[in-house]
Amino acid sequence: MVQSLNYLKETPSQTAGPYVHIGLAPGAAGFDIYEQELGKDIAGPNAGGDRIRVEGLVIDGTGSPVKDVLLEAWQANAAGVYAHPESSGEVEDGFRGFGRVITDFETGEWAFDTIKPGCVPGRNGTMQAPHINLWIVARGINVGLNTRLYFEDEAEANAKDPVITSIEWEKRRATLIATRRERDGQPVYRFDIRLQGEDETVFFDL
């Protein structure tokens, strides 16, 4: 007797849901689980280079801040070297280069402290302008979004960056540039991420 096979239906795609902070940033959600949790000082206290602060909002298609976002950031150090054993340069002792922050539940603001990264070697002998890689996840986002933050005071390097210059429309390139200001003598870079709309941030399919 031949039996027919019953195939299960594909599970619908799901968003990150409201519990992403418990799993990825439990300390911010009020759970004291880890002895040392990845946090807002991405570079570490002993990293060389210029100390900066980065802050912004994640904004939805209606222009409202999204208040349950988790962002991961990773970057090179001031010499353009990532904290990875296969990096092309000498890895700086104590430099982490990776962090994880969440938005304020009331205002939607996010922020972290780090050092300004240096230029990073790219493919085929090219150099990438100083930048910070960002990954964004939140309720309502089915797949984490990848983008980059570049610095407005690195205009010369930005003009030669192979990633920025691969974006056809100059107006779209501007969505990757963080603006600089000073606060209490420290450089502060503002980078608002727009999920939809006319000024939607450029996201990368990695």
mmCIF file of C-alpha atoms in Angstrom:
data_model
loop_
_atom_site.group_PDB
_atom_site.id
_atom_site.type_symbol
_atom_site.label_atom_id
_atom_site.label_comp_id
_atom_site.label_asym_id
_atom_site.label_seq_id
_atom_site.Cartn_x
_atom_site.Cartn_y
_atom_site.Cartn_z
ATOM 1 C CA MET A 1 0.000 0.000 0.000
ATOM 2 C CA VAL A 2 1.382 3.409 -1.006
ATOM 3 C CA GLN A 3 1.186 6.058 1.686
ATOM 4 C CA SER A 4 0.822 9.705 0.771
ATOM 5 C CA LEU A 5 3.229 12.188 2.308
ATOM 6 C CA ASN A 6 1.822 15.074 4.289
ATOM 7 C CA TYR A 7 4.058 18.138 4.010
ATOM 8 C CA LEU A 8 3.973 20.748 6.721
ATOM 9 C CA LYS A 9 3.342 24.325 5.710
ATOM 10 C CA GLU A 10 6.153 26.829 5.936
ATOM 11 C CA THR A 11 6.209 28.811 9.167
ATOM 12 C CA PRO A 12 5.389 32.489 8.602
ATOM 13 C CA SER A 13 8.299 34.888 9.017
ATOM 14 C CA GLN A 14 8.425 36.551 12.396
ATOM 15 C CA THR A 15 9.765 39.845 13.653
ATOM 16 C CA ALA A 16 12.174 40.143 16.558
ATOM 17 C CA GLY A 17 9.230 40.594 18.901
ATOM 18 C CA PRO A 18 9.114 42.496 22.183
ATOM 19 C CA TYR A 19 11.609 40.272 24.017
ATOM 20 C CA VAL A 20 14.747 40.956 21.980
ATOM 21 C CA HIS A 21 16.274 43.003 24.809
ATOM 22 C CA ILE A 22 15.987 40.156 27.299
ATOM 23 C CA GLY A 23 18.021 37.876 25.042
ATOM 24 C CA LEU A 24 20.570 40.325 23.665
ATOM 25 C CA ALA A 25 20.784 43.146 26.211
ATOM 26 C CA PRO A 26 19.333 41.737 29.431
ATOM 27 C CA GLY A 27 20.975 44.333 31.668
ATOM 28 C CA ALA A 28 19.116 47.133 29.905
ATOM 29 C CA ALA A 29 15.884 45.185 30.348
ATOM 30 C CA GLY A 30 16.459 44.849 34.090
ATOM 31 C CA PHE A 31 17.964 41.357 34.197
ATOM 32 C CA ASP A 32 21.338 40.939 35.923
ATOM 33 C CA ILE A 33 22.581 37.862 34.054
ATOM 34 C CA TYR A 34 26.127 38.514 32.830
ATOM 35 C CA GLU A 35 29.142 39.548 34.872
ATOM 36 C CA GLN A 36 30.234 41.833 32.014
ATOM 37 C CA GLU A 37 27.626 42.728 29.427
ATOM 38 C CA LEU A 38 28.410 44.251 26.059
ATOM 39 C CA GLY A 39 27.492 47.873 26.389
ATOM 40 C CA LYS A 40 27.876 51.474 25.437
ATOM 41 C CA ASP A 41 31.698 51.799 25.470
ATOM 42 C CA ILE A 42 32.577 49.985 22.285
ATOM 43 C CA ALA A 43 36.292 50.750 22.200
ATOM 44 C CA GLY A 44 37.154 50.042 25.804
ATOM 45 C CA PRO A 45 38.742 52.428 28.310
ATOM 46 C CA ASN A 46 42.343 52.087 27.098
ATOM 47 C CA ALA A 47 41.859 52.407 23.333
ATOM 48 C CA GLY A 48 43.967 54.999 21.547
ATOM 49 C CA GLY A 49 42.471 57.689 19.356
ATOM 50 C CA ASP A 50 39.953 60.497 19.617
ATOM 51 C CA ARG A 51 37.037 59.831 21.949
ATOM 52 C CA ILE A 52 33.632 60.519 20.393
ATOM 53 C CA ARG A 53 29.962 60.025 21.174
ATOM 54 C CA VAL A 54 27.440 58.785 18.614
ATOM 55 C CA GLU A 55 23.707 59.262 19.067
ATOM 56 C CA GLY A 56 20.469 59.285 17.128
ATOM 57 C CA LEU A 57 16.971 57.987 16.587
ATOM 58 C CA VAL A 58 15.471 55.184 14.526
ATOM 59 C CA ILE A 59 12.479 56.714 12.729
ATOM 60 C CA ASP A 60 9.601 54.828 11.112
ATOM 61 C CA GLY A 61 7.637 55.665 7.970
ATOM 62 C CA THR A 62 5.290 58.025 9.825
ATOM 63 C CA GLY A 63 8.170 60.086 11.198
ATOM 64 C CA SER A 64 7.847 58.683 14.718
ATOM 65 C CA PRO A 65 10.774 57.302 16.747
ATOM 66 C CA VAL A 66 10.891 53.529 17.192
ATOM 67 C CA LYS A 67 11.370 52.873 20.901
ATOM 68 C CA ASP A 68 12.218 49.169 21.119
ATOM 69 C CA VAL A 69 15.272 48.986 18.863
ATOM 70 C CA LEU A 70 18.503 47.099 19.507
ATOM 71 C CA LEU A 71 21.605 48.213 17.619
ATOM 72 C CA GLU A 72 24.886 46.361 17.270
ATOM 73 C CA ALA A 73 27.960 48.332 16.241
ATOM 74 C CA TRP A 74 31.376 47.128 15.151
ATOM 75 C CA GLN A 75 34.313 49.135 13.910
ATOM 76 C CA ALA A 76 38.061 49.339 13.408
ATOM 77 C CA ASN A 77 40.334 51.162 15.827
ATOM 78 C CA ALA A 78 41.986 54.524 15.173
ATOM 79 C CA ALA A 79 44.619 52.791 13.017
ATOM 80 C CA GLY A 80 41.975 51.084 10.865
ATOM 81 C CA VAL A 81 42.462 47.619 12.398
ATOM 82 C CA TYR A 82 39.566 45.402 13.524
ATOM 83 C CA ALA A 83 39.785 43.394 16.741
ATOM 84 C CA HIS A 84 40.066 40.099 14.883
ATOM 85 C CA PRO A 85 42.962 37.615 14.664
ATOM 86 C CA GLU A 86 42.870 37.729 10.858
ATOM 87 C CA SER A 87 43.142 41.531 10.677
ATOM 88 C CA SER A 88 45.831 42.888 8.363
ATOM 89 C CA GLY A 89 47.393 45.022 11.112
ATOM 90 C CA GLU A 90 48.384 44.606 14.736
ATOM 91 C CA VAL A 91 45.319 44.174 16.949
ATOM 92 C CA GLU A 92 45.260 46.759 19.736
ATOM 93 C CA ASP A 93 45.365 45.283 23.214
ATOM 94 C CA GLY A 94 42.083 45.872 25.022
ATOM 95 C CA PHE A 95 40.238 47.235 21.978
ATOM 96 C CA ARG A 96 36.847 45.517 21.615
ATOM 97 C CA GLY A 97 35.416 47.223 18.557
ATOM 98 C CA PHE A 98 31.965 45.758 19.182
ATOM 99 C CA GLY A 99 29.028 46.860 21.284
ATOM 100 C CA ARG A 100 25.296 46.599 21.692
ATOM 101 C CA VAL A 101 22.875 49.326 22.757
ATOM 102 C CA ILE A 102 19.125 49.767 22.899
ATOM 103 C CA THR A 103 16.943 52.809 22.455
ATOM 104 C CA ASP A 104 15.466 54.631 25.408
ATOM 105 C CA PHE A 105 11.978 53.221 25.972
ATOM 106 C CA GLU A 106 10.548 56.715 26.505
ATOM 107 C CA THR A 107 12.315 58.876 23.905
ATOM 108 C CA GLY A 108 13.664 56.404 21.348
ATOM 109 C CA GLU A 109 17.149 57.938 21.617
ATOM 110 C CA TRP A 110 20.190 55.674 21.409
ATOM 111 C CA ALA A 111 23.837 56.516 22.058
ATOM 112 C CA PHE A 112 27.249 54.982 22.586
ATOM 113 C CA ASP A 113 30.806 56.123 23.318
ATOM 114 C CA THR A 114 33.776 55.005 21.260
ATOM 115 C CA ILE A 115 36.865 56.245 19.450
ATOM 116 C CA LYS A 116 36.805 57.559 15.902
ATOM 117 C CA PRO A 117 37.909 54.749 13.577
ATOM 118 C CA GLY A 118 40.604 55.127 10.968
ATOM 119 C CA CYS A 119 40.525 54.305 7.260
ATOM 120 C CA VAL A 120 40.200 50.577 6.562
ATOM 121 C CA PRO A 121 41.777 48.666 3.640
ATOM 122 C CA GLY A 122 39.182 47.560 1.093
ATOM 123 C CA ARG A 123 39.272 45.282 -1.909
ATOM 124 C CA ASN A 124 41.756 45.619 -4.758
ATOM 125 C CA GLY A 125 43.968 48.059 -2.903
ATOM 126 C CA THR A 126 41.227 50.587 -2.181
ATOM 127 C CA MET A 127 40.783 52.369 1.142
ATOM 128 C CA GLN A 128 37.457 52.700 2.916
ATOM 129 C CA ALA A 129 36.671 55.937 4.715
ATOM 130 C CA PRO A 130 36.344 55.836 8.519
ATOM 131 C CA HIS A 131 32.991 54.253 9.341
ATOM 132 C CA ILE A 132 31.022 52.275 11.901
ATOM 133 C CA ASN A 133 28.955 49.253 10.867
ATOM 134 C CA LEU A 134 25.465 49.079 12.358
ATOM 135 C CA TRP A 135 22.921 46.267 12.576
ATOM 136 C CA ILE A 136 19.371 47.186 13.584
ATOM 137 C CA VAL A 137 16.649 44.886 14.866
ATOM 138 C CA ALA A 138 13.265 45.700 16.370
ATOM 139 C CA ARG A 139 9.681 44.589 16.561
ATOM 140 C CA GLY A 140 8.228 45.081 13.075
ATOM 141 C CA ILE A 141 11.520 44.307 11.275
ATOM 142 C CA ASN A 142 11.520 40.794 9.815
ATOM 143 C CA VAL A 143 15.241 40.720 8.986
ATOM 144 C CA GLY A 144 17.946 42.735 10.740
ATOM 145 C CA LEU A 145 19.006 45.805 8.755
ATOM 146 C CA ASN A 146 22.648 46.547 7.985
ATOM 147 C CA THR A 147 23.935 50.045 7.365
ATOM 148 C CA ARG A 148 27.036 52.180 7.838
ATOM 149 C CA LEU A 149 27.748 55.449 9.595
ATOM 150 C CA TYR A 150 30.286 57.753 7.967
ATOM 151 C CA PHE A 151 31.554 61.101 9.292
ATOM 152 C CA GLU A 152 30.815 64.475 7.689
ATOM 153 C CA ASP A 153 34.270 65.814 8.617
ATOM 154 C CA GLU A 154 35.903 63.084 6.503
ATOM 155 C CA ALA A 155 34.671 64.514 3.196
ATOM 156 C CA GLU A 156 37.850 63.756 1.254
ATOM 157 C CA ALA A 157 37.933 60.103 2.353
ATOM 158 C CA ASN A 158 34.171 59.759 1.851
ATOM 159 C CA ALA A 159 34.488 60.950 -1.753
ATOM 160 C CA LYS A 160 36.836 58.031 -2.490
ATOM 161 C CA ASP A 161 35.083 55.362 -0.425
ATOM 162 C CA PRO A 162 34.136 52.406 -2.684
ATOM 163 C CA VAL A 163 30.906 51.707 -0.786
ATOM 164 C CA ILE A 164 29.597 55.274 -0.805
ATOM 165 C CA THR A 165 30.538 55.831 -4.441
ATOM 166 C CA SER A 166 28.737 52.625 -5.458
ATOM 167 C CA ILE A 167 25.425 54.309 -4.517
ATOM 168 C CA GLU A 168 24.133 55.909 -7.704
ATOM 169 C CA TRP A 169 22.114 58.779 -6.241
ATOM 170 C CA GLU A 170 24.046 61.393 -4.261
ATOM 171 C CA LYS A 171 20.968 62.231 -2.197
ATOM 172 C CA ARG A 172 20.907 58.639 -0.987
ATOM 173 C CA ARG A 173 24.598 58.775 -0.092
ATOM 174 C CA ALA A 174 23.831 61.597 2.339
ATOM 175 C CA THR A 175 21.721 59.227 4.472
ATOM 176 C CA LEU A 176 24.949 57.512 5.585
ATOM 177 C CA ILE A 177 26.674 60.668 6.850
ATOM 178 C CA ALA A 178 26.632 61.572 10.554
ATOM 179 C CA THR A 179 26.729 65.283 11.389
ATOM 180 C CA ARG A 180 29.232 66.629 13.901
ATOM 181 C CA ARG A 181 28.847 69.057 16.778
ATOM 182 C CA GLU A 182 30.683 69.743 20.040
ATOM 183 C CA ARG A 183 29.315 69.130 23.532
ATOM 184 C CA ASP A 184 31.417 69.894 26.596
ATOM 185 C CA GLY A 185 34.531 69.776 24.456
ATOM 186 C CA GLN A 186 33.776 66.316 23.023
ATOM 187 C CA PRO A 187 32.805 65.582 19.405
ATOM 188 C CA VAL A 188 29.237 64.263 19.130
ATOM 189 C CA TYR A 189 28.019 62.722 15.884
ATOM 190 C CA ARG A 190 24.300 62.649 15.116
ATOM 191 C CA PHE A 191 23.003 59.783 12.988
ATOM 192 C CA ASP A 192 19.245 59.325 12.604
ATOM 193 C CA ILE A 193 18.211 56.124 10.846
ATOM 194 C CA ARG A 194 15.044 56.312 8.739
ATOM 195 C CA LEU A 195 13.379 52.984 8.014
ATOM 196 C CA GLN A 196 11.051 54.226 5.267
ATOM 197 C CA GLY A 197 10.090 57.326 3.361
ATOM 198 C CA GLU A 198 11.739 59.824 1.067
ATOM 199 C CA ASP A 199 14.953 60.022 3.108
ATOM 200 C CA GLU A 200 15.153 56.306 3.899
ATOM 201 C CA THR A 201 18.623 55.295 5.068
ATOM 202 C CA VAL A 202 20.633 53.134 2.681
ATOM 203 C CA PHE A 203 20.656 49.528 3.917
ATOM 204 C CA PHE A 204 22.973 46.817 2.629
ATOM 205 C CA ASP A 205 22.132 43.226 1.691
ATOM 206 C CA LEU A 206 24.945 41.290 3.386
#
